[in-house]
Short mmCIF file of C-alpha atoms and ligand atoms in Angstrom, two decimals:
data_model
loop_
_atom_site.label_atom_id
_atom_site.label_comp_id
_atom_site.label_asym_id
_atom_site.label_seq_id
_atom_site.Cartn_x
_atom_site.Cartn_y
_atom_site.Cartn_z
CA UNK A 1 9.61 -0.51 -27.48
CA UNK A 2 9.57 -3.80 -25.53
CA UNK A 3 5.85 -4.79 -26.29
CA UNK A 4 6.14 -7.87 -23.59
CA UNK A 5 3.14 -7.73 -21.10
CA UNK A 6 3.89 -10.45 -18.03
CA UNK A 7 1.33 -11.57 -16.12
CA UNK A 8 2.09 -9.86 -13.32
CA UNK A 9 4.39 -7.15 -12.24
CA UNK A 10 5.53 -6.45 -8.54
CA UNK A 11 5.03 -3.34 -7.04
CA UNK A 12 8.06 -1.72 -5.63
CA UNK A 13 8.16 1.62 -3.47
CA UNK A 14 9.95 4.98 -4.85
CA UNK A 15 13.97 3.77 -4.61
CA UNK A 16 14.53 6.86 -2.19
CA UNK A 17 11.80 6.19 -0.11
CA UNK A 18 13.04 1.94 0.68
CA UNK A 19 16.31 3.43 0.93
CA UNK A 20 15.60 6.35 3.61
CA UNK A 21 13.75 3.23 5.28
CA UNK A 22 16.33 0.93 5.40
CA UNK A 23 19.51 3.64 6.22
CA UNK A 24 18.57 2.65 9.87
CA UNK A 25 19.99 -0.59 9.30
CA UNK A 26 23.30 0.77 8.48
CA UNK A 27 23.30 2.02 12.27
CA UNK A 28 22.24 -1.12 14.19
CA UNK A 29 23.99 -3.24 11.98
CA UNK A 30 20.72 -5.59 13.16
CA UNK A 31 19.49 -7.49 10.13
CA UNK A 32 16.94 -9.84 11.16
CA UNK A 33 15.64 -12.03 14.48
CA UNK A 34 12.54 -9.85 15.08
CA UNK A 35 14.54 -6.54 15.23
CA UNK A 36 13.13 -2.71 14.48
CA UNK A 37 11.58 -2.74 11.42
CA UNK A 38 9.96 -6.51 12.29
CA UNK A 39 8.09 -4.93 15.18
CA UNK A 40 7.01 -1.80 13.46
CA UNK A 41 5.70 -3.68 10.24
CA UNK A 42 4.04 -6.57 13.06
CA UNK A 43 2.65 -2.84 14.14
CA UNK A 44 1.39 -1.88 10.62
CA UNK A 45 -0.20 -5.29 9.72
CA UNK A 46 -2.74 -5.05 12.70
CA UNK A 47 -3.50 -1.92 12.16
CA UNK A 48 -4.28 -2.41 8.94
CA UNK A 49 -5.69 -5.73 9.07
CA UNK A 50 -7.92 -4.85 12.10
CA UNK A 51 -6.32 -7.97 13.48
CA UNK A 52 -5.31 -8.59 17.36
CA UNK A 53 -2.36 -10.92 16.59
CA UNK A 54 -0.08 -11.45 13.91
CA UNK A 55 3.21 -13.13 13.66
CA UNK A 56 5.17 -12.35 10.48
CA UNK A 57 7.20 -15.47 8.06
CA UNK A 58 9.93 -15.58 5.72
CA UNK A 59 7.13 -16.59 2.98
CA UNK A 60 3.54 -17.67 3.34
CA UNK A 61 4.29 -21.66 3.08
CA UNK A 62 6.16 -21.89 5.97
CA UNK A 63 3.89 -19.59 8.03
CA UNK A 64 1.03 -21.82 6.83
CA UNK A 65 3.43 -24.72 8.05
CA UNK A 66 4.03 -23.05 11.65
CA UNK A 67 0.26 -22.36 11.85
CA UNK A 68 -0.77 -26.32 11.39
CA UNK A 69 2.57 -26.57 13.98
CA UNK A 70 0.97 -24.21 16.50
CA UNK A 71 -2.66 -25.35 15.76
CA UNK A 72 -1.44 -28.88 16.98
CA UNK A 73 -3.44 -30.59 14.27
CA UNK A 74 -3.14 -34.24 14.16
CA UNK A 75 -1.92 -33.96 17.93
CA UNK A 76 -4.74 -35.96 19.27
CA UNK A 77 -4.44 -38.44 16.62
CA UNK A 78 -6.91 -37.13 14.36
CA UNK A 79 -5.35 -36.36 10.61
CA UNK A 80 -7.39 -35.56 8.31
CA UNK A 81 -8.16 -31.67 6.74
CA UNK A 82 -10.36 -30.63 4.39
CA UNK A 83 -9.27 -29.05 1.84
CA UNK A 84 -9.75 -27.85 -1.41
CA UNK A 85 -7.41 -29.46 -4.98
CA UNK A 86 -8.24 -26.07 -6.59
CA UNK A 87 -5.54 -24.10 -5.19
CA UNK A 88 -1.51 -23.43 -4.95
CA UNK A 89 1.18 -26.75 -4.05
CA UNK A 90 1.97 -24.79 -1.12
CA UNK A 91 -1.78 -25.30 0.43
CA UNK A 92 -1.75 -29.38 -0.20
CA UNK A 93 2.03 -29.64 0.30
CA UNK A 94 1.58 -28.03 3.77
CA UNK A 95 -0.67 -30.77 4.93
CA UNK A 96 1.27 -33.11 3.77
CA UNK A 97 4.68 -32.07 4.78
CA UNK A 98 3.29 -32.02 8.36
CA UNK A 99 2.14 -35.31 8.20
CA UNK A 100 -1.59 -34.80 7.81
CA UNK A 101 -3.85 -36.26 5.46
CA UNK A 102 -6.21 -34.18 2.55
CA UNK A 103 -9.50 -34.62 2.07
CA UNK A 104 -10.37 -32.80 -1.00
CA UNK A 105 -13.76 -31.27 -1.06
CA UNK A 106 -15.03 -29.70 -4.28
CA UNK A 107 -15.52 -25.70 -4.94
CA UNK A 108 -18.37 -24.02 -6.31
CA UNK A 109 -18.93 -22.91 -9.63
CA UNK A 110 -19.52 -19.08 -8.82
CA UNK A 111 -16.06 -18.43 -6.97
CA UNK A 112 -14.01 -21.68 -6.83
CA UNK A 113 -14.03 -21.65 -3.22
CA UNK A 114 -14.41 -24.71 -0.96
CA UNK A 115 -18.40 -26.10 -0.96
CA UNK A 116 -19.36 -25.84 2.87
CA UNK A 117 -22.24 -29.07 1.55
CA UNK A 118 -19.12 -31.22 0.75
CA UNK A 119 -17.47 -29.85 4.02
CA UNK A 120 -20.01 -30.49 6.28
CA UNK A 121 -20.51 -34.75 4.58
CA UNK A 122 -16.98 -34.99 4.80
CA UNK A 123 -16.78 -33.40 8.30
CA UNK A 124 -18.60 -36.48 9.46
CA UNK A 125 -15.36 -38.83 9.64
CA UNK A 126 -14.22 -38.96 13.24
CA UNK A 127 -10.94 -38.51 11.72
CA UNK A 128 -10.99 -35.23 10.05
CA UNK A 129 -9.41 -32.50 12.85
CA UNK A 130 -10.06 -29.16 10.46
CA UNK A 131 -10.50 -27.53 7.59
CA UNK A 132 -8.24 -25.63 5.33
CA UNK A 133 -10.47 -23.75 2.55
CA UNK A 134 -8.75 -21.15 0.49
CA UNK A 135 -10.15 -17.84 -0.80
CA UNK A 136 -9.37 -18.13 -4.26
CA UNK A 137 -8.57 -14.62 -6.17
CA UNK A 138 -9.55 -12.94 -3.33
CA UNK A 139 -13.05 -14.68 -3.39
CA UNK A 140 -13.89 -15.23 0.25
CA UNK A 141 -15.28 -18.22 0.85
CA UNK A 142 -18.44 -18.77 2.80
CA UNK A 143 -17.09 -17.80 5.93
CA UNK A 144 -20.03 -18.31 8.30
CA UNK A 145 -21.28 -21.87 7.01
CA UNK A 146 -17.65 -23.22 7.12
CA UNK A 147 -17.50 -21.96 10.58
CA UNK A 148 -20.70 -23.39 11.88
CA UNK A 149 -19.90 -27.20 10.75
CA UNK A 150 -16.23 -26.33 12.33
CA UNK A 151 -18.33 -25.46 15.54
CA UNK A 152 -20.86 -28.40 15.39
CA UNK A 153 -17.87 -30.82 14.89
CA UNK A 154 -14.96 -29.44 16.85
CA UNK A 155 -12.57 -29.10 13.87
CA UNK A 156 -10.57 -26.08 13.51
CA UNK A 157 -10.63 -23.80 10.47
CA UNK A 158 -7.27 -22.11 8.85
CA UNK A 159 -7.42 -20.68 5.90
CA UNK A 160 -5.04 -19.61 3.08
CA UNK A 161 -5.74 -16.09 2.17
CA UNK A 162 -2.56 -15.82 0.43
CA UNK A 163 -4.93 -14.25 -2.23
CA UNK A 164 -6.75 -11.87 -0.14
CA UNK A 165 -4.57 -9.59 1.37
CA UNK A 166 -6.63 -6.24 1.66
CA UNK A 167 -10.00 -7.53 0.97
CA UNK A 168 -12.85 -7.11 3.44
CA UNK A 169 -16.46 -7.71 4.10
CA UNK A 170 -19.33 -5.52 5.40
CA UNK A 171 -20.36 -6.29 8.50
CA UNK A 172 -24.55 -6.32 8.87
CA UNK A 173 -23.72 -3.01 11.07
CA UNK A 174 -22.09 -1.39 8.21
CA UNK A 175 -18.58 -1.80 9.46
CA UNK A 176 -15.84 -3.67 7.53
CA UNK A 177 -13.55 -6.28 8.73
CA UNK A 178 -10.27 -7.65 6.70
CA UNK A 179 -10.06 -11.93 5.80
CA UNK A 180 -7.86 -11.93 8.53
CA UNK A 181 -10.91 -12.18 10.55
CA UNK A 182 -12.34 -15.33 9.68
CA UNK A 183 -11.38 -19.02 11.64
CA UNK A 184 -8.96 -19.57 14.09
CA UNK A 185 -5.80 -18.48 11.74
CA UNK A 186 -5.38 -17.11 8.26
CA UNK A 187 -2.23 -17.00 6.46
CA UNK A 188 -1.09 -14.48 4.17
CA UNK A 189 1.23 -14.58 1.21
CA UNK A 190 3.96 -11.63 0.30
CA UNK A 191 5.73 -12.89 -2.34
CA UNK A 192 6.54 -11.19 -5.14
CA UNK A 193 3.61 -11.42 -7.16
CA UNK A 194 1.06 -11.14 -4.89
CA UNK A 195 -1.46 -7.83 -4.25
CA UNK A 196 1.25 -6.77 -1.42
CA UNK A 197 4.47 -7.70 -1.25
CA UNK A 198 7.76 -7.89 0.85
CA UNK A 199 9.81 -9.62 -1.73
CA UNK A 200 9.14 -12.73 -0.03
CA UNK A 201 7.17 -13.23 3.21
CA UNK A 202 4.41 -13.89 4.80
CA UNK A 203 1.95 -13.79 7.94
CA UNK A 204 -0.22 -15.64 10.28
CA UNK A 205 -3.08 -13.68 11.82
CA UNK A 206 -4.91 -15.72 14.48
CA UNK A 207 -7.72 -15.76 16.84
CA UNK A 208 -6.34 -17.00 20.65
CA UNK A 209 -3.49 -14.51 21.46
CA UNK A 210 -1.63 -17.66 23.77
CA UNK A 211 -0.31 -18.18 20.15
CA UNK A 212 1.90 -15.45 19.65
CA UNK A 213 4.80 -17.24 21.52
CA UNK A 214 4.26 -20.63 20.04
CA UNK A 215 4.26 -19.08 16.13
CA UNK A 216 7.13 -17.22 16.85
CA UNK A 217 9.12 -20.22 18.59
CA UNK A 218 7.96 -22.38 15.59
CA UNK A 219 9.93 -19.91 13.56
CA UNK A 220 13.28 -20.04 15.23
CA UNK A 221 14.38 -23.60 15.57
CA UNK A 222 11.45 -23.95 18.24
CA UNK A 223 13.94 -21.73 20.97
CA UNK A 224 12.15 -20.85 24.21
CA UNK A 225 14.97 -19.22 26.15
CA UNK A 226 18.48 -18.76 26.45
CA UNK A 227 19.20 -22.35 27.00
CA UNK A 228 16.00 -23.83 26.23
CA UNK A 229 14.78 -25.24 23.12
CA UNK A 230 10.78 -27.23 23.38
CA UNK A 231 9.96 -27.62 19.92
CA UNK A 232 11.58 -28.99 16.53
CA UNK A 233 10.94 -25.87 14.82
CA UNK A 234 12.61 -24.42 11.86
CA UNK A 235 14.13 -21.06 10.78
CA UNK A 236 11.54 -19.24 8.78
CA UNK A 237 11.56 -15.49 10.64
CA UNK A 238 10.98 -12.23 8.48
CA UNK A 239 14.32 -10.11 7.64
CA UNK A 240 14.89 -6.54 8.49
CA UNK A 241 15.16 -5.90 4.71
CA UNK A 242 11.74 -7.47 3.69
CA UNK A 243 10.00 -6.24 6.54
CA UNK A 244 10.74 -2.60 5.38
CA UNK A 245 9.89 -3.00 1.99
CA UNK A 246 6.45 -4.08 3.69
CA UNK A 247 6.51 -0.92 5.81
CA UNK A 248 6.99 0.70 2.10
CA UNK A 249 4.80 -1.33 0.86
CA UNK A 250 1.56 -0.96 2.61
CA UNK A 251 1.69 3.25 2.25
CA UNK A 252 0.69 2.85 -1.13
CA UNK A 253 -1.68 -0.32 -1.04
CA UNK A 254 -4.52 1.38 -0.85
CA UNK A 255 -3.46 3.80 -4.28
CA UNK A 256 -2.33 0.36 -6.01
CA UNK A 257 -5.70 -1.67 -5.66
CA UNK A 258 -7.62 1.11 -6.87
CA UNK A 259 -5.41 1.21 -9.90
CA UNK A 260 -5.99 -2.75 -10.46
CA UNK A 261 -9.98 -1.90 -9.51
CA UNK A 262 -9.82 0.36 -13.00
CA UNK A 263 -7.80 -2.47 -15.01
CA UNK A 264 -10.28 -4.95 -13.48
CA UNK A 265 -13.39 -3.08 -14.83
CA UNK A 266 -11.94 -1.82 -18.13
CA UNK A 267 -11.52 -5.78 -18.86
CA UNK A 268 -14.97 -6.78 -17.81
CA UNK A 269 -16.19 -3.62 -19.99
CA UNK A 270 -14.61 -5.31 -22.91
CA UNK A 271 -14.89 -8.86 -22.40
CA UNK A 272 -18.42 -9.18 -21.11
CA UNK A 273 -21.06 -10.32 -23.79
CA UNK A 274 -18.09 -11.87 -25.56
CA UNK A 275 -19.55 -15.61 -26.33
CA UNK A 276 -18.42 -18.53 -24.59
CA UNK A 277 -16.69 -16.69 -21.89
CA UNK A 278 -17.63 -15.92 -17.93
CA UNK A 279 -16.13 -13.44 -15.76
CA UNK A 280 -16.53 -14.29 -11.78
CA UNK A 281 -18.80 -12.18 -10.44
CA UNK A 282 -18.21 -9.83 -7.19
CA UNK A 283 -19.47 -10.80 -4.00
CA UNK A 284 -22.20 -8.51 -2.61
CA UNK A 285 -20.41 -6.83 0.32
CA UNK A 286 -17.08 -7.51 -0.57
CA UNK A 287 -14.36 -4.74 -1.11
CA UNK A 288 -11.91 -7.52 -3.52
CA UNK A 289 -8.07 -6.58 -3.59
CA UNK A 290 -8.16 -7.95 -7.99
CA UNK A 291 -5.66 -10.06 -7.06
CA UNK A 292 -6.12 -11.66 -10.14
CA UNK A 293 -7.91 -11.62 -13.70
CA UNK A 294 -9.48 -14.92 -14.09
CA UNK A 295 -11.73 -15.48 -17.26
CA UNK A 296 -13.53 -18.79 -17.90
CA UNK A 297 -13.67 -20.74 -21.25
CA UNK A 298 -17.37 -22.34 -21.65
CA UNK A 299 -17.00 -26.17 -22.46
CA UNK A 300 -14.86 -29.61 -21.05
CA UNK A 301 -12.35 -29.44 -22.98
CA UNK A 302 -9.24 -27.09 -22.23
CA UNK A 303 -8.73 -26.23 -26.54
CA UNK A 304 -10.55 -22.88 -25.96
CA UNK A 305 -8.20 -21.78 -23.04
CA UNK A 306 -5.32 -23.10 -24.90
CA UNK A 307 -5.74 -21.08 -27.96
CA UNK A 308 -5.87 -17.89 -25.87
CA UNK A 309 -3.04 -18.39 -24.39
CA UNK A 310 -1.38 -19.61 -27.20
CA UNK A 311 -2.61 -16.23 -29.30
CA UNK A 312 -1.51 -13.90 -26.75
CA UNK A 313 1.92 -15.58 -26.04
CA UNK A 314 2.42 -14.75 -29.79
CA UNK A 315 2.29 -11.29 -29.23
CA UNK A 316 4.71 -11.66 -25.99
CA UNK A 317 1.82 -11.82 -23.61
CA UNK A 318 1.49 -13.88 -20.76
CA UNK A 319 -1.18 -15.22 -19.04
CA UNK A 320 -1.25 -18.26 -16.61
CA UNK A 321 -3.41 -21.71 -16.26
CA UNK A 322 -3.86 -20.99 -12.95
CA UNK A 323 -4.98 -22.84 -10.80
CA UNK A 324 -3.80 -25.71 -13.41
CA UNK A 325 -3.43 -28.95 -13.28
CA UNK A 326 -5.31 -29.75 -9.34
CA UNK A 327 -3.04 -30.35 -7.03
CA UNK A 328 -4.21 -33.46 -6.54
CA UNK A 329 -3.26 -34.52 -10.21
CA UNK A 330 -0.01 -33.70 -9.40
CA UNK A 331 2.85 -36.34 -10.20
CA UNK A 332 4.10 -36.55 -6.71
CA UNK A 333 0.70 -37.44 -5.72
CA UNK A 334 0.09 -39.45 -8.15
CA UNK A 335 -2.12 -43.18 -7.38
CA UNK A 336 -2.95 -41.34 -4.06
CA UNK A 337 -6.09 -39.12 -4.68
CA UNK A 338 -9.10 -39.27 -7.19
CA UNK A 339 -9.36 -36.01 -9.33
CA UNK A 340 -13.11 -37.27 -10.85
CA UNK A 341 -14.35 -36.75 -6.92
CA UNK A 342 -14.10 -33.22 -7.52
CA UNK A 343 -15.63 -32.39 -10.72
CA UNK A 344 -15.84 -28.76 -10.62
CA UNK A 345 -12.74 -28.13 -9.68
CA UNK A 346 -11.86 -30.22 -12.07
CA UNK A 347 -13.67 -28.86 -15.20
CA UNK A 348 -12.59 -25.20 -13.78
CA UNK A 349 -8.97 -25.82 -13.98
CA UNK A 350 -9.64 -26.65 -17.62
CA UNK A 351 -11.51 -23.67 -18.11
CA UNK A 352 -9.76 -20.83 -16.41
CA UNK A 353 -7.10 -18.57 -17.89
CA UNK A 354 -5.61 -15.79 -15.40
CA UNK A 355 -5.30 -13.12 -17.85
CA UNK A 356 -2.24 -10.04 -16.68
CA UNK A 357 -3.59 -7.79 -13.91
CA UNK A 358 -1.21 -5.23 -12.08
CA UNK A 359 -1.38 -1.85 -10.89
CA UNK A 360 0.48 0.08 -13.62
CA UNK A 361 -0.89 -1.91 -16.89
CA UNK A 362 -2.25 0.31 -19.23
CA UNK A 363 -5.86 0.17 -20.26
CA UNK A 364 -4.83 0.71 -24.01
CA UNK A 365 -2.87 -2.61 -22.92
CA UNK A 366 -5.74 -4.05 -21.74
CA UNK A 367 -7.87 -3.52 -24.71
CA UNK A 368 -5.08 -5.06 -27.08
CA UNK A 369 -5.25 -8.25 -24.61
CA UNK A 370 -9.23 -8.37 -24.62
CA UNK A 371 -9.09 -8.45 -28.95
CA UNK A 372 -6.68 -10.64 -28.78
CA UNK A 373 -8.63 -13.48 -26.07
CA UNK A 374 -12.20 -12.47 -28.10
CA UNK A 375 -10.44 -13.03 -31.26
CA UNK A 376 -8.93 -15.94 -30.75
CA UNK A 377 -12.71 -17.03 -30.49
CA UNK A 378 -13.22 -16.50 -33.77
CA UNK A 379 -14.52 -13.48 -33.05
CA UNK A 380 -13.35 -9.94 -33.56
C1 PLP B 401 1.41 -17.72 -3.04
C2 PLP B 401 0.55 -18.75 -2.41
C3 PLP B 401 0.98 -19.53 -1.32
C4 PLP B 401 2.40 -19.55 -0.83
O1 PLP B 401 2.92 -18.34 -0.46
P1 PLP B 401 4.50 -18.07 -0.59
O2 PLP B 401 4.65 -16.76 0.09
O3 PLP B 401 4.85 -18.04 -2.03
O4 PLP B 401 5.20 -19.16 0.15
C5 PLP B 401 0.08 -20.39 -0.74
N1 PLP B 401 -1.17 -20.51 -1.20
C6 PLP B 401 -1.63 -19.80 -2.24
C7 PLP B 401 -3.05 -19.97 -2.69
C8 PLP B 401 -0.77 -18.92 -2.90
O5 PLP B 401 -1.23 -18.24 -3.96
#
């Protein structure tokens, strides 16, 4: 028996069921440029997202790309965003591919997510045109604060919910509404590994409908009409093929993040109490997808973590430093940004281990994991 647990798994539809989705294809012959199965998973995403407008991306980086595009930030010479180091290359990349400049604000210790007190003193330079907080492991981050100080200082606010695809937040009238609510535009992640996937791809969900047409001109070589082209766009549309393994897909979200809901909970049954280690907590009023499995090693230095991992790669188990090293530690930033300005984040990313979390891993798995992590704390 292959005893090798990854750190994630992707989900994948019945075979029979993608295929009897996709046998259209063989008909039309039409394979991508916003054709059938494009407009009927565009369809499916507001529905499910409770979202007005949506434009769907080859992957979430270059949607979060064409949003900054169609956002116009920097346009009026403003170029600075607020952002957060704790997070994915694509969110710092992004900014920086486009021209922009980050500001790196720290997170908070309870859910990594960007400190609106930081945002709002580093909202203060004239410079800074909006903020781009991410909602780490399907953590929202304070939604309402970050939106206030966007308010008060004109900046606009896109976030990077690549992580929280299918988590939502009660509404004080008992209602819920999806993180594709929040800001003017959030951008969600399908790759692979992520809670839902479409192989690769990715969406931007946005607040002002006028940009539907701009996102989706940004995505195709910035084409307006037959002979007219107004913006130096690139080609990062959504295929026919990944669009209906979305369709797929999103029938059995609901079914899959209950599954990870039990794997979540069996590993905070066994790992809480165990010494030296934090779980995050759930947010009050917050359905989470468990996107992830983060634990948290007590103490600076990163020997704890490393141990874990090191003791469950033995027994062909992965796990992942992520969200490890900042992205502003990185090498191709390097001499350009001061890691020791955002301490948390710092000390976090030296503390955190994402342990395996997906759908179909088996709780006797999960047990064997949890010895293994408490054990390695000399402790068993
Ligand atoms: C996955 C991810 C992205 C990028 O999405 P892709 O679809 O892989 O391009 C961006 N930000 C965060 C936080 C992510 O986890």
């Amino acid at each position: 028996m292959d005893s090798h647990i990854l750190v994630t798994r992707s989900s994948m539809p019945p075979l029979e069921e993608y295929v009897a989705e996709i046998a259209p294809l063989w008909e039309s012959h039409w394979l991508t440029n916003m054709g059938e199965k494009h407009k009927e998973f565009e369809r499916l995403l507001k529905e499910y997202l409770g979202a007005n407008n949506v434009a769907l991306f080859v992957n979430g980086h270059n949607a979060l790309e064409c949003a900054i595009e169609a956002l116009g930030l920097g346009a009026d010479g403003r170029r600075k965003v607020i952002t957060t180091p704790f997070t994915f290359a694509s969110t710092t990349h992004a900014i920086v591919r486009k021209g922009l400049e980050p500001v790196f604000a720290d997170v908070r210790e309870s859910d990594y997510t960007i400190d609106p007190e930081q945002v709002a003193r580093l909202a203060a330079d004239p410079e800074v045109c909006a903020v781009l907080p991410v909602h780490v492991y399907g953590n929202l981050c304070d939604v309402d604060a970050i939106q206030s100080i966007a308010d008060e200082r004109g900046l606009k606010v896109l976030y990077d919910a690549a992580h929280a695809f299918g988590v939502e937040r009660r509404r004080p009238d008992g209602s819920w509404e999806s993180a594709a609510s929040f800001g003017d535009a959030s951008m969600f992640s399908f790759h692979a590994t992520k809670v839902f996937n479409t192989v690769e791809g990715g969406a931007v969900c946005f607040r002002d409908p006028a940009l539907k047409p701009v996102l989706d001109q940004w995505k195709n070589f910035g084409i307006t009409g037959p002979e007219d082209v107004e913006y130096v766009g690139g080609n990062a549309k959504m295929n026919e093929l990944c669009a209906a393994m979305g369709i797929c897909n999103l029938r059995h979200l609901d079914e899959e993040i209950a599954k990870r809901r039990m794997v979540a909970a069996r590993y905070c049954e066994q790992l809480e109490g165990v010494r030296g280690l934090h779980l995050s907590p759930l947010h009050e009023g917050v359905r989470s997808n468990f996107a992830y499995m983060p634990i948290l090693f007590e103490g600076e230095a990163p020997a704890e973590r490393d141990a874990a991992m090191a003791a469950l790669a033995e027994t062909g188990i992965g796990s992942r430093k992520y969200f490890y090293p900042l992205t502003s530690e990185f090498a191709c930033y390097a001499g350009r940004f001061d890691s020791s300005m955002t301490p948390v984040a710092l000390r976090l990313s030296r503390q955190v281990l994402c342990l395996p979390m997906y759908a179909d891993l088996a709780l006797e798995d999960v047990d064997r994991i949890c010895r293994i992590v408490a054990g390695s704390r000399g402790r068993s």
